Amino acid sequence: MSDNEPATKPPPKVFHRGRTATPVANSNADKKEVPEFEPFGLMPRGPPPLIEFLDIWEVDMLQTQSGVNKPQHNTHVYANDRLIVRRGQEFQLKVTFDRAYKPSEDQFAVEFVIGASPQFNKGTYIPVFVNKERQSPWPGRVVDSTDNVVTLGITPAPDCIVGKWRVYLAVMTPYGIRRTKWDETRDVYILFNPWAPADSVFLDDYNERLECVLNELGVIYHGAFDDVAERLISDGFEDPFLMPITNRGDPIKVTRIASAMLNSRDDDGVLEGNWGGDYTYGVAPTSWTGSSEILLQYSSSKRPVCYAQCWVYAAVFNTFLRCLGIPGRVVTNFFSAHDNNGNLRTDIILDDNGKIDRLRTVDTIWNYHCWNECYMTRPDLPPGFGGWQVVDATPQETSDGMYRCGPASVHAIKHGQLCYQFDAPFVFAEVNSDVVFKSRNRDGTLSTVKVNTSHVGRMVLTKAQGQDTRRDITDHYKFSEGKEEREGALLLQDLESYILVMPLVEVRVGDSFELKLVLDNASDQARSVDMYVSGNVVYYTGVTSSEFLFKSPEMTLGPKKGRRVWPVACDYMRQLVEQANLHFIATGKVKETGQIISAMRVVTLHTPKLSVEVSGQAKVGEKMLAIIKFTNPFKFNLEDVNVRVEGPGVMSPKHKHYSLVTPGSSLTWTEHFHPRRAGPTKLMASLDCAALRQVYGQVELAVEP
């Protein structure tokens, strides 16, 4: 900038004036003081004579973990001292007056207020009266009245706004309304209620409710469909996120807004995505052990937390759903298609020799992709499309101008009813699109040479109820497809019964192994096949990082089986990227017929385990020790090693950094903790560095009271 150029000034802040009468309330923190005395019309000079009227000495919200409210509302596991209840279900509070309550003479109300501009017609100001003469949006009653102590029962409406409400006690006098001062200890969190039949998230399955609402331990499935790996993830219960308050009573709007707010592509959302492998300015996605550390960091900084990939988005979204009381679960789709052009197909472009044209192949197939399901009614859709809905915070494609996805009815996806909102076509393509091989002709046109209808959406998994085993829910998303399978092998068969097989191999990181390619010719004629075999180091999203193997043999086949075997050396280690995935694809063109044959194989390299042990008495408040151990089994150094450990109800997230772990050397980290809550739980630990990702360990605990 030259000396003569004016300095660029930031644009002035834009206010709401001219658009809305008051600012839009987005946060529980937005509040406006309610007057302690609200007069009826003009008042004479001096304070009104209120001594003779009812006065309030104390309000007890009965919010202790063992009190009457939290156990009945299934909120005793929340790490919060405030009262937490569920809508559509009665909770109690005690009021101590300066004298005995006289129902025929005294008039008072419990006022619930949320947001900066509470209004009765918007459902943000709710007065609850306990006498039958005055009707209330939320039913109220006197449960017990002894001397000057009155126990009240209040039932929030089953469709009320979910969030943190401020509570006031208001007494009616001839001169006006006298209120208690605001006291944050009286604030009450009201959540969705899957136990209440009138709530739109009601789930009529007791075991499913325990699993999808109250369980703080989740399982993330990853790897390959025929070599599934799993890791535990911690779902801590945290405060709700920011969104327009008047939308918070509708789970459809809540989950749709949240799917955008959990990523940072359109705003300063919770998580910053990174699939590039450089995590210098944040935490590697594979390093997180749960949602608590992420949400605490975001709450304190109000800036996106670095970094996330699909399973991190899914884990945090799961915490969000369960925290608010919406039944939620993490789902993994193996061989998940990413349809870039919206044609509901995955197109693989081949040159005229049958070799993949990687420059023109833009659609990708993720080895796996994690999203969430949430349970709710769908009054905006025809009957039958409620129940489980897909929501996805991973920023892949825009929806109505923002990076978000869902809620999309699982029933609609299975039955191909793609006209129903939201984003059903995109999810349908992820689980049910065809893989179409197209040959590029010399004139630039494309001809379809092969269609595989069964590769995408090979298996859809979620955690089983009440146990750490997996549950196959593929049939929720798609009808069974005609396909041929052999144990441990991926098979693709064409019209003349040429069968190309790449058997499954289990390999540890750093080991050499043999790739076997078996081609069967079931026809009566001898055939010659020009083959192209490519081995690539890939990200789990299916995007190629580098090619470490390429072979182009010509195979001449009689009516009997032909076999070629190539050894794959450890050269892939120098090119390996995170999550240790190798992708092999073989394509061939039969010279005599021009037919295309193909097969694909994902090899997930297995990583070493992390040892986690505990010592001491597993009892609430007693000191215990967690011991994490790891030995470097490789011939190279591990640098900038990060170890994390946490456990729901027993240990908040802890972190330790090691500059160097040399070959054959070990690290031992001892951390003390005091269990906060009785019951079964687990400690989970991760070890992560640039040269080695996805090293996990865990240990079970049964904490006594």
XYZ file of C-alpha atoms in Angstrom:
705
model
C 0.000 0.000 0.000
C 1.377 3.423 -0.948
C 1.423 6.386 1.421
C -1.314 8.085 -0.611
C -3.752 5.172 -0.443
C -6.336 5.389 2.323
C -6.225 2.695 4.969
C -8.870 0.015 4.550
C -11.400 0.233 7.370
C -13.395 -2.754 8.576
C -17.083 -2.595 7.642
C -19.354 -1.212 10.341
C -21.231 -3.690 12.470
C -24.725 -4.352 11.152
C -27.530 -4.244 13.703
C -31.018 -5.719 13.674
C -32.791 -2.345 13.421
C -35.005 -2.077 10.349
C -35.369 -5.872 10.162
C -36.609 -7.008 13.563
C -37.959 -5.125 16.549
C -35.565 -6.944 18.873
C -32.400 -9.030 18.400
C -32.941 -12.697 17.553
C -32.369 -14.752 20.703
C -29.806 -17.467 19.947
C -28.248 -18.341 23.277
C -29.105 -19.453 26.772
C -26.707 -16.711 27.864
C -28.951 -14.041 26.300
C -31.131 -12.674 29.073
C -32.892 -9.549 30.134
C -33.497 -8.807 33.778
C -37.131 -9.257 34.750
C -38.256 -6.462 37.131
C -38.634 -7.456 40.763
C -41.792 -5.389 40.937
C -44.125 -4.842 37.986
C -46.859 -2.305 38.897
C -50.421 -2.377 37.621
C -50.761 1.129 36.107
C -49.733 4.321 37.896
C -48.403 4.098 41.439
C -48.410 6.705 44.242
C -45.073 8.034 45.417
C -43.071 5.769 47.673
C -42.941 1.982 47.905
C -46.270 0.141 47.860
C -47.501 -1.390 51.154
C -46.710 -5.054 50.451
C -45.997 -6.269 53.982
C -49.416 -7.850 54.400
C -49.085 -9.980 51.264
C -47.392 -13.341 50.731
C -43.588 -13.226 50.572
C -41.123 -15.882 49.398
C -38.236 -16.869 51.616
C -36.663 -19.774 49.732
C -36.994 -21.827 46.548
C -35.547 -25.349 46.480
C -35.298 -26.825 42.970
C -34.626 -30.348 44.356
C -31.730 -30.702 41.908
C -29.423 -33.089 43.775
C -28.310 -36.237 41.948
C -30.156 -38.462 44.428
C -33.180 -36.177 44.840
C -36.678 -36.786 43.549
C -36.252 -35.172 40.111
C -33.070 -36.336 38.387
C -33.502 -40.114 38.876
C -37.127 -39.957 37.705
C -36.121 -37.945 34.622
C -33.058 -40.122 33.888
C -30.713 -37.127 34.117
C -28.625 -38.189 37.110
C -25.622 -38.978 34.859
C -25.237 -35.365 33.680
C -22.165 -33.598 35.058
C -24.126 -30.481 36.058
C -25.332 -29.236 39.437
C -28.430 -27.530 38.022
C -31.849 -29.156 37.763
C -32.142 -31.119 34.504
C -35.560 -32.490 33.549
C -37.382 -33.747 30.465
C -40.404 -32.140 28.882
C -43.805 -33.826 29.074
C -43.012 -35.178 32.565
C -43.707 -33.671 35.988
C -40.911 -32.386 38.199
C -41.126 -30.927 41.698
C -39.827 -27.886 43.563
C -40.333 -26.576 47.098
C -41.242 -23.028 48.024
C -40.927 -21.640 51.563
C -43.196 -18.634 52.260
C -43.166 -16.212 55.186
C -46.419 -17.738 56.396
C -48.805 -20.562 55.589
C -50.126 -20.575 52.023
C -53.859 -19.793 51.725
C -55.173 -21.061 48.358
C -58.359 -19.018 48.565
C -56.532 -15.724 49.154
C -52.966 -16.005 47.835
C -52.121 -15.912 44.147
C -48.691 -16.757 42.854
C -47.096 -18.218 39.730
C -43.859 -19.920 38.806
C -42.484 -18.087 35.756
C -40.187 -19.764 33.239
C -38.240 -17.450 30.933
C -35.764 -18.149 28.128
C -33.911 -15.737 25.824
C -33.415 -11.992 25.856
C -36.950 -11.007 24.801
C -39.344 -13.498 26.401
C -42.848 -13.466 24.955
C -45.856 -15.554 25.862
C -47.005 -15.975 22.248
C -43.598 -17.317 21.199
C -43.402 -19.823 24.031
C -40.397 -18.129 25.646
C -42.337 -16.866 28.691
C -44.427 -19.457 30.547
C -46.336 -18.544 33.749
C -47.470 -21.628 35.666
C -50.411 -21.226 38.067
C -51.289 -23.872 40.633
C -54.937 -22.911 41.204
C -57.519 -24.488 38.944
C -59.113 -21.139 38.093
C -56.099 -20.032 36.054
C -55.115 -22.118 33.033
C -51.415 -22.595 32.282
C -49.608 -23.794 29.138
C -47.721 -26.107 31.492
C -49.878 -27.912 34.077
C -49.068 -27.100 37.699
C -50.388 -28.434 40.992
C -49.767 -28.409 44.734
C -48.297 -31.779 45.671
C -48.014 -31.036 49.394
C -48.532 -28.077 51.720
C -47.156 -28.248 55.254
C -47.086 -25.065 57.366
C -45.318 -22.495 55.199
C -43.614 -25.020 52.828
C -45.397 -25.891 49.577
C -44.242 -28.625 47.187
C -45.270 -27.934 43.594
C -45.505 -30.281 40.619
C -44.929 -28.750 37.167
C -45.163 -30.523 33.794
C -43.469 -28.770 30.844
C -45.426 -29.161 27.614
C -44.195 -32.103 25.478
C -43.436 -29.694 22.612
C -41.864 -26.863 24.621
C -38.541 -25.216 23.805
C -35.494 -27.207 24.889
C -32.764 -25.298 26.710
C -31.851 -23.504 29.930
C -34.804 -21.665 31.484
C -34.624 -18.984 34.173
C -37.101 -19.429 37.025
C -38.880 -16.741 39.021
C -41.577 -16.887 41.693
C -44.163 -14.144 41.230
C -46.804 -13.109 43.809
C -49.879 -11.161 42.713
C -50.830 -8.104 44.842
C -53.416 -5.369 44.247
C -50.534 -3.032 43.333
C -48.611 -5.277 40.958
C -46.481 -8.411 40.634
C -43.645 -8.970 43.103
C -40.914 -11.369 41.930
C -37.890 -13.079 43.322
C -34.488 -11.951 42.076
C -32.862 -14.053 39.397
C -30.640 -16.741 40.915
C -28.618 -18.915 38.548
C -28.845 -21.864 40.947
C -32.566 -21.977 40.154
C -32.031 -22.268 36.383
C -33.510 -25.463 34.957
C -32.475 -27.358 31.822
C -35.427 -28.862 29.942
C -34.628 -31.638 27.447
C -36.445 -33.749 24.876
C -38.122 -36.793 26.420
C -37.972 -40.155 24.590
C -39.850 -41.659 27.585
C -42.944 -39.479 26.995
C -45.419 -40.769 24.354
C -46.506 -37.204 23.548
C -42.948 -36.104 22.711
C -41.930 -36.235 19.041
C -38.768 -38.177 19.968
C -40.619 -40.896 21.926
C -38.901 -44.270 21.491
C -41.041 -47.226 22.530
C -38.177 -49.605 23.232
C -36.703 -49.643 26.740
C -33.355 -51.214 25.807
C -32.980 -48.937 22.795
C -33.575 -45.905 25.017
C -30.884 -47.027 27.441
C -28.428 -47.518 24.593
C -29.234 -44.490 22.421
C -29.943 -41.911 25.127
C -28.124 -42.788 28.360
C -25.037 -44.729 27.271
C -21.854 -42.634 27.508
C -19.669 -45.195 25.732
C -19.930 -45.554 21.974
C -18.185 -47.744 19.420
C -16.841 -46.475 16.104
C -16.461 -49.120 13.396
C -13.842 -48.553 10.716
C -11.458 -50.440 8.430
C -12.916 -52.572 5.636
C -16.216 -54.439 5.413
C -14.483 -57.821 5.603
C -11.840 -56.668 8.109
C -13.795 -54.504 10.554
C -11.902 -52.682 13.286
C -13.478 -50.881 16.209
C -12.629 -48.304 18.827
C -14.435 -46.980 21.876
C -15.406 -43.339 22.062
C -16.607 -41.361 25.073
C -19.894 -39.452 24.858
C -19.873 -36.915 27.701
C -23.059 -34.961 28.486
C -22.536 -31.250 27.823
C -24.625 -28.074 27.516
C -26.646 -27.418 24.321
C -25.181 -25.414 21.444
C -26.304 -22.042 20.103
C -29.244 -21.899 17.746
C -32.361 -19.739 17.463
C -34.292 -20.425 20.647
C -37.742 -20.554 19.046
C -36.612 -23.534 16.914
C -35.434 -25.613 19.820
C -38.687 -27.418 20.423
C -38.686 -29.117 17.000
C -36.184 -31.992 16.647
C -36.318 -31.712 12.844
C -35.083 -28.114 12.944
C -32.694 -28.771 15.835
C -30.870 -31.610 14.072
C -30.774 -29.846 10.703
C -29.281 -26.694 12.224
C -26.845 -28.764 14.291
C -25.566 -30.665 11.241
C -24.360 -27.304 9.891
C -23.152 -25.860 13.200
C -20.945 -28.820 14.064
C -18.681 -28.109 11.075
C -16.946 -24.804 10.362
C -17.395 -24.551 6.606
C -20.134 -21.894 6.747
C -19.535 -20.320 10.158
C -17.380 -20.695 13.254
C -18.819 -24.124 13.982
C -17.458 -26.636 16.453
C -15.038 -28.648 14.306
C -12.545 -27.875 11.553
C -12.167 -30.736 9.080
C -8.764 -31.848 7.799
C -8.096 -34.788 5.480
C -4.642 -33.667 4.318
C -2.482 -35.326 6.969
C -0.808 -32.154 8.318
C -2.082 -31.478 11.830
C 0.613 -29.059 12.972
C -1.873 -26.508 14.272
C -4.224 -28.881 16.024
C -4.914 -32.449 17.124
C -4.932 -35.346 14.663
C -8.476 -36.720 14.251
C -7.231 -40.201 15.194
C -5.957 -38.897 18.534
C -9.261 -37.917 20.154
C -10.668 -40.311 22.740
C -14.070 -38.655 23.121
C -16.210 -35.567 22.738
C -15.625 -33.950 26.138
C -12.227 -32.427 25.362
C -13.510 -31.060 22.050
C -16.612 -29.467 23.562
C -14.737 -27.998 26.517
C -12.190 -26.447 24.154
C -14.902 -25.011 21.929
C -16.857 -23.695 24.909
C -13.840 -21.792 26.215
C -12.445 -20.485 22.915
C -15.642 -20.066 20.820
C -13.469 -21.039 17.835
C -13.498 -24.218 15.713
C -11.531 -27.082 17.248
C -8.833 -28.563 14.993
C -9.147 -31.263 13.607
C -11.912 -33.677 12.621
C -12.814 -36.356 10.117
C -16.109 -38.201 9.710
C -15.986 -40.320 12.869
C -15.101 -37.276 15.004
C -18.039 -35.335 13.578
C -20.245 -38.365 14.241
C -19.004 -38.797 17.821
C -19.583 -35.138 18.721
C -22.981 -35.149 16.982
C -23.904 -38.251 18.984
C -23.024 -36.436 22.203
C -25.126 -33.469 21.070
C -28.156 -35.657 20.338
C -28.037 -37.661 23.552
C -27.287 -34.555 25.606
C -30.519 -32.960 24.380
C -32.479 -36.175 24.867
C -32.835 -37.123 21.198
C -32.116 -40.857 20.691
C -28.985 -41.082 18.579
C -26.427 -43.602 17.371
C -23.320 -43.651 15.181
C -23.578 -45.602 11.925
C -20.738 -46.791 9.682
C -21.315 -47.462 5.988
C -18.609 -49.557 4.337
C -17.750 -48.674 0.732
C -19.594 -45.386 0.953
C -19.970 -43.590 -2.361
C -19.482 -39.846 -2.749
C -21.561 -38.818 -5.734
C -20.025 -35.545 -6.922
C -22.465 -34.782 -9.731
C -25.782 -35.962 -8.284
C -26.489 -38.686 -10.880
C -26.860 -41.374 -8.155
C -24.003 -43.385 -9.729
C -20.305 -43.812 -9.066
C -18.536 -43.484 -12.415
C -15.113 -45.038 -13.007
C -13.578 -43.967 -16.324
C -11.329 -46.371 -18.253
C -9.176 -45.674 -21.289
C -9.647 -47.718 -24.445
C -7.250 -50.377 -23.095
C -9.232 -50.923 -19.883
C -6.879 -48.973 -17.589
C -8.378 -46.534 -15.058
C -8.198 -42.902 -16.163
C -7.575 -41.245 -12.811
C -7.675 -37.711 -14.208
C -11.263 -38.131 -15.369
C -12.545 -40.287 -12.492
C -13.903 -37.767 -9.983
C -16.393 -39.855 -7.986
C -14.883 -41.588 -4.968
C -15.787 -44.540 -2.785
C -14.804 -44.105 0.852
C -13.560 -47.258 2.551
C -16.078 -46.332 5.218
C -18.032 -43.283 6.280
C -19.613 -42.517 9.652
C -22.809 -40.562 10.156
C -25.574 -40.436 12.763
C -29.123 -41.637 13.084
C -31.662 -39.905 15.324
C -35.166 -41.021 16.209
C -38.211 -38.786 15.773
C -41.613 -38.420 14.158
C -41.803 -36.679 10.789
C -45.083 -34.746 10.655
C -43.716 -32.914 7.591
C -43.714 -36.215 5.628
C -46.440 -38.755 4.803
C -47.211 -41.420 7.431
C -44.592 -44.152 7.760
C -41.501 -42.022 7.245
C -40.798 -41.307 10.914
C -38.425 -43.340 13.063
C -34.690 -43.340 12.391
C -33.379 -40.389 10.398
C -29.907 -39.844 8.896
C -28.044 -36.690 9.933
C -24.440 -35.988 8.972
C -22.212 -33.103 10.079
C -19.254 -34.073 7.873
C -19.051 -31.306 5.243
C -19.310 -33.114 1.893
C -21.877 -31.279 -0.239
C -24.084 -28.246 0.316
C -27.779 -28.512 1.118
C -29.883 -25.360 0.711
C -26.649 -23.399 0.457
C -24.932 -24.778 3.564
C -22.740 -27.787 4.337
C -25.207 -30.015 6.148
C -27.134 -33.228 5.632
C -30.477 -34.459 6.929
C -32.584 -35.382 8.653
C -33.352 -37.920 5.920
C -35.809 -40.744 6.571
C -34.101 -44.155 6.529
C -37.390 -45.671 5.374
C -37.496 -43.255 2.428
C -33.905 -44.113 1.495
C -34.606 -47.851 1.464
C -37.725 -47.498 -0.659
C -36.214 -44.972 -3.053
C -38.639 -42.198 -2.073
C -36.061 -39.516 -2.785
C -38.437 -36.582 -3.163
C -38.878 -36.232 0.599
C -36.745 -33.762 2.531
C -33.949 -33.605 3.516
C -31.025 -34.841 1.344
C -32.380 -38.357 0.741
C -30.811 -38.575 -2.780
C -27.305 -37.954 -1.438
C -27.621 -40.597 1.305
C -29.243 -43.022 -1.148
C -26.185 -42.697 -3.423
C -23.871 -43.346 -0.455
C -25.429 -46.751 0.250
C -27.074 -47.855 -2.961
C -25.477 -46.310 -6.039
C -24.170 -48.492 -8.857
C -20.489 -48.526 -9.744
C -20.462 -47.878 -13.473
C -17.304 -48.584 -15.470
C -17.205 -46.424 -18.577
C -14.758 -46.691 -21.444
C -13.576 -43.440 -23.003
C -13.660 -43.684 -26.747
C -11.167 -41.979 -29.051
C -13.740 -39.318 -29.941
C -14.171 -38.433 -26.243
C -17.542 -40.111 -25.751
C -18.166 -42.601 -22.945
C -19.603 -46.089 -23.254
C -20.811 -48.165 -20.312
C -18.877 -51.433 -20.260
C -19.660 -52.821 -16.789
C -22.060 -52.144 -13.920
C -21.563 -53.403 -10.365
C -24.746 -53.046 -8.320
C -23.509 -54.536 -5.039
C -20.137 -52.928 -4.243
C -21.386 -49.686 -2.664
C -23.016 -49.922 0.772
C -21.587 -53.391 1.315
C -22.372 -53.305 5.045
C -23.922 -50.796 7.466
C -23.097 -51.237 11.151
C -24.004 -49.693 14.483
C -23.445 -50.694 18.102
C -25.714 -53.392 19.520
C -27.961 -52.667 22.489
C -26.258 -53.028 25.852
C -23.064 -54.665 24.629
C -19.874 -53.827 22.744
C -20.767 -55.932 19.728
C -21.842 -54.748 16.329
C -25.290 -54.810 14.793
C -25.762 -55.154 11.042
C -28.498 -52.754 9.884
C -27.801 -52.956 6.144
C -31.353 -54.152 5.548
C -32.635 -50.886 7.042
C -31.130 -49.021 4.087
C -31.469 -51.385 1.141
C -33.126 -54.565 0.002
C -30.931 -57.655 -0.400
C -29.122 -57.676 -3.712
C -28.233 -60.568 -5.963
C -24.514 -61.111 -5.675
C -21.991 -63.918 -5.444
C -19.642 -64.202 -2.510
C -16.829 -66.473 -1.470
C -15.458 -66.538 2.034
C -12.612 -64.047 2.402
C -12.757 -62.813 -1.183
C -14.260 -59.999 -3.192
C -15.821 -61.296 -6.395
C -17.120 -59.609 -9.497
C -18.615 -61.679 -12.312
C -19.412 -60.652 -15.879
C -21.727 -62.093 -18.505
C -19.330 -64.832 -19.681
C -18.376 -65.983 -16.168
C -14.888 -64.544 -16.015
C -14.279 -64.357 -12.273
C -11.491 -62.179 -10.892
C -10.570 -62.724 -7.235
C -8.259 -60.925 -4.795
C -8.416 -62.905 -1.527
C -8.423 -61.116 1.822
C -5.094 -60.787 3.621
C -4.508 -59.562 7.178
C -1.300 -57.550 7.473
C 0.406 -55.643 10.275
C 1.987 -52.267 9.602
C 5.468 -52.807 8.150
C 4.985 -56.460 7.136
C 5.493 -57.639 3.580
C 2.774 -59.766 2.044
C 1.697 -61.372 -1.190
C -1.139 -60.124 -3.323
C -2.878 -62.999 -5.075
C -4.821 -62.407 -8.233
C -6.912 -65.328 -9.484
C -8.738 -65.222 -12.811
C -11.167 -67.993 -13.777
C -12.326 -68.622 -17.317
C -15.528 -70.654 -17.276
C -16.118 -70.384 -21.012
C -15.287 -73.116 -23.541
C -12.908 -70.880 -25.473
C -9.313 -69.897 -24.803
C -8.997 -66.222 -23.934
C -6.266 -63.597 -23.733
C -6.683 -60.807 -21.205
C -4.676 -57.584 -20.963
C -4.519 -56.884 -17.209
C -3.688 -53.736 -15.276
C -2.992 -54.151 -11.564
C -2.473 -51.029 -9.471
C -1.600 -50.809 -5.772
C -2.133 -47.423 -4.138
C -1.711 -45.839 -0.757
C -5.063 -44.159 -0.154
C -6.798 -42.066 2.422
C -9.862 -43.696 3.931
C -11.934 -41.420 1.686
C -10.735 -43.392 -1.328
C -8.545 -40.519 -2.552
C -5.190 -41.789 -3.854
C -2.023 -40.504 -2.195
C 0.541 -42.411 -4.255
C 0.964 -45.543 -6.348
C 3.493 -48.099 -5.125
C 2.666 -51.032 -7.424
C 1.794 -51.293 -11.099
C 1.760 -54.438 -13.224
C 0.390 -54.949 -16.728
C 0.635 -58.656 -17.553
C -1.053 -60.419 -20.419
C -2.823 -63.538 -19.229
C -3.663 -66.334 -21.653
C -6.356 -68.634 -20.323
C -7.659 -71.948 -21.446
C -10.839 -73.320 -19.922
C -8.911 -73.845 -16.698
C -7.974 -71.439 -13.930
C -5.069 -69.056 -14.516
C -3.187 -67.616 -11.581
C -0.625 -64.871 -11.112
C 0.980 -64.020 -7.731
C 2.984 -60.848 -7.060
C 4.889 -60.189 -3.817
C 4.323 -56.728 -2.314
C 7.369 -55.528 -0.372
C 7.522 -53.022 2.515
C 8.180 -50.149 0.152
C 4.702 -48.853 0.923
C 5.869 -47.763 4.396
C 7.648 -44.684 3.065
C 4.471 -43.576 1.286
C 1.952 -44.646 3.916
C -0.626 -42.090 5.032
C -2.868 -42.106 8.070
C -5.231 -44.987 8.742
C -2.867 -47.365 6.917
C -4.997 -48.186 3.890
C -3.808 -49.887 0.722
C -6.132 -50.066 -2.247
C -5.677 -52.560 -5.069
C -7.665 -52.447 -8.259
C -7.342 -54.836 -11.164
C -8.970 -54.245 -14.517
C -8.678 -56.303 -17.657
C -9.940 -56.385 -21.206
C -10.663 -59.686 -22.941
C -9.097 -59.341 -26.380
C -11.491 -61.680 -28.145
C -14.735 -60.160 -26.818
C -13.760 -56.677 -25.589
C -15.360 -57.371 -22.235
C -14.080 -55.612 -19.116
C -13.389 -57.487 -15.880
C -12.455 -55.849 -12.602
C -11.904 -56.400 -8.905
C -11.037 -54.140 -5.980
C -9.531 -54.878 -2.602
C -8.897 -52.641 0.407
C -6.157 -53.841 2.758
C -6.269 -52.185 6.171
C -2.920 -52.520 7.927
C -3.257 -53.459 11.585
C -1.524 -51.315 14.199
C -0.052 -52.409 17.560
C -2.106 -52.095 20.753
C -1.755 -49.752 23.695
C -1.662 -51.297 27.173
C -3.981 -49.709 29.757
C -4.045 -50.910 33.372
C -5.489 -49.574 36.638
C -4.553 -50.068 40.275
C -6.274 -49.145 43.504
C -9.786 -49.650 44.845
C -12.477 -48.820 42.286
C -14.653 -46.794 44.632
C -16.218 -43.338 44.351
C -13.789 -40.709 45.666
C -10.894 -43.147 46.199
C -7.534 -42.487 44.541
C -6.668 -44.806 41.655
C -3.832 -45.025 39.143
C -4.007 -45.501 35.386
C -0.883 -46.976 33.786
C -0.465 -46.623 30.004
C 2.368 -48.553 28.353
C 3.672 -48.836 24.797
C 6.758 -50.348 23.156
C 7.934 -49.181 19.726
C 8.055 -52.389 17.604
C 9.436 -50.701 14.471
C 12.930 -50.022 13.135
C 12.324 -46.283 12.967
C 11.808 -43.525 15.523
C 8.405 -42.299 16.603
C 8.550 -38.518 17.020
C 6.151 -36.041 18.631
C 4.053 -38.778 20.202
C 0.797 -37.723 21.871
C -0.987 -39.967 24.381
C -4.524 -39.278 25.608
C -6.702 -40.981 28.214
C -10.191 -40.404 29.642
C -13.123 -42.283 31.142
C -16.774 -41.252 31.582
C -17.552 -40.649 35.239
C -14.030 -41.472 36.410
C -11.412 -39.354 34.612
C -11.583 -36.126 32.660
C -9.462 -35.980 29.467
C -5.689 -36.066 30.085
C -2.840 -35.578 27.631
C 0.913 -36.234 27.619
C 3.552 -35.525 24.956
C 6.718 -37.531 24.225
C 9.342 -36.023 21.932
C 10.920 -39.312 20.866
C 10.338 -43.047 21.225
C 13.267 -44.927 19.696
C 13.028 -48.445 18.161
C 12.531 -51.089 20.855
C 12.149 -48.549 23.670
C 9.043 -48.181 25.834
C 7.030 -45.412 27.404
C 5.066 -45.648 30.647
C 2.647 -42.965 31.805
C 1.038 -43.112 35.250
C -1.890 -40.804 35.977
C -3.969 -40.687 39.171
C -7.728 -40.122 39.222
C -10.725 -40.253 41.571
C -13.916 -41.934 40.278
C -16.885 -39.549 40.479
C -19.741 -41.959 39.831
C -20.565 -45.553 40.649
C -21.259 -48.173 37.996
C -19.509 -49.886 35.088
C -17.333 -47.744 32.825
C -14.081 -47.855 30.875
C -10.822 -45.980 30.550
C -9.830 -45.345 26.930
C -6.409 -44.277 25.687
C -4.897 -43.371 22.333
C -1.358 -42.967 21.020
C -0.771 -40.866 17.952
C 2.109 -39.489 15.899
C 2.771 -38.703 12.241
C 4.362 -42.106 11.594
C 1.738 -44.166 13.455
C -1.974 -43.480 13.788
C -4.892 -45.327 15.376
C -3.174 -46.986 18.343
C -5.768 -47.596 21.046
C -6.258 -49.394 24.334
C -8.907 -49.713 27.023
C -9.678 -51.249 30.388
C -13.001 -51.932 32.123
C -13.890 -50.605 35.567
C -16.714 -51.433 37.977
C -16.837 -48.514 40.415
C -18.459 -49.126 43.790
C -20.471 -46.422 45.631
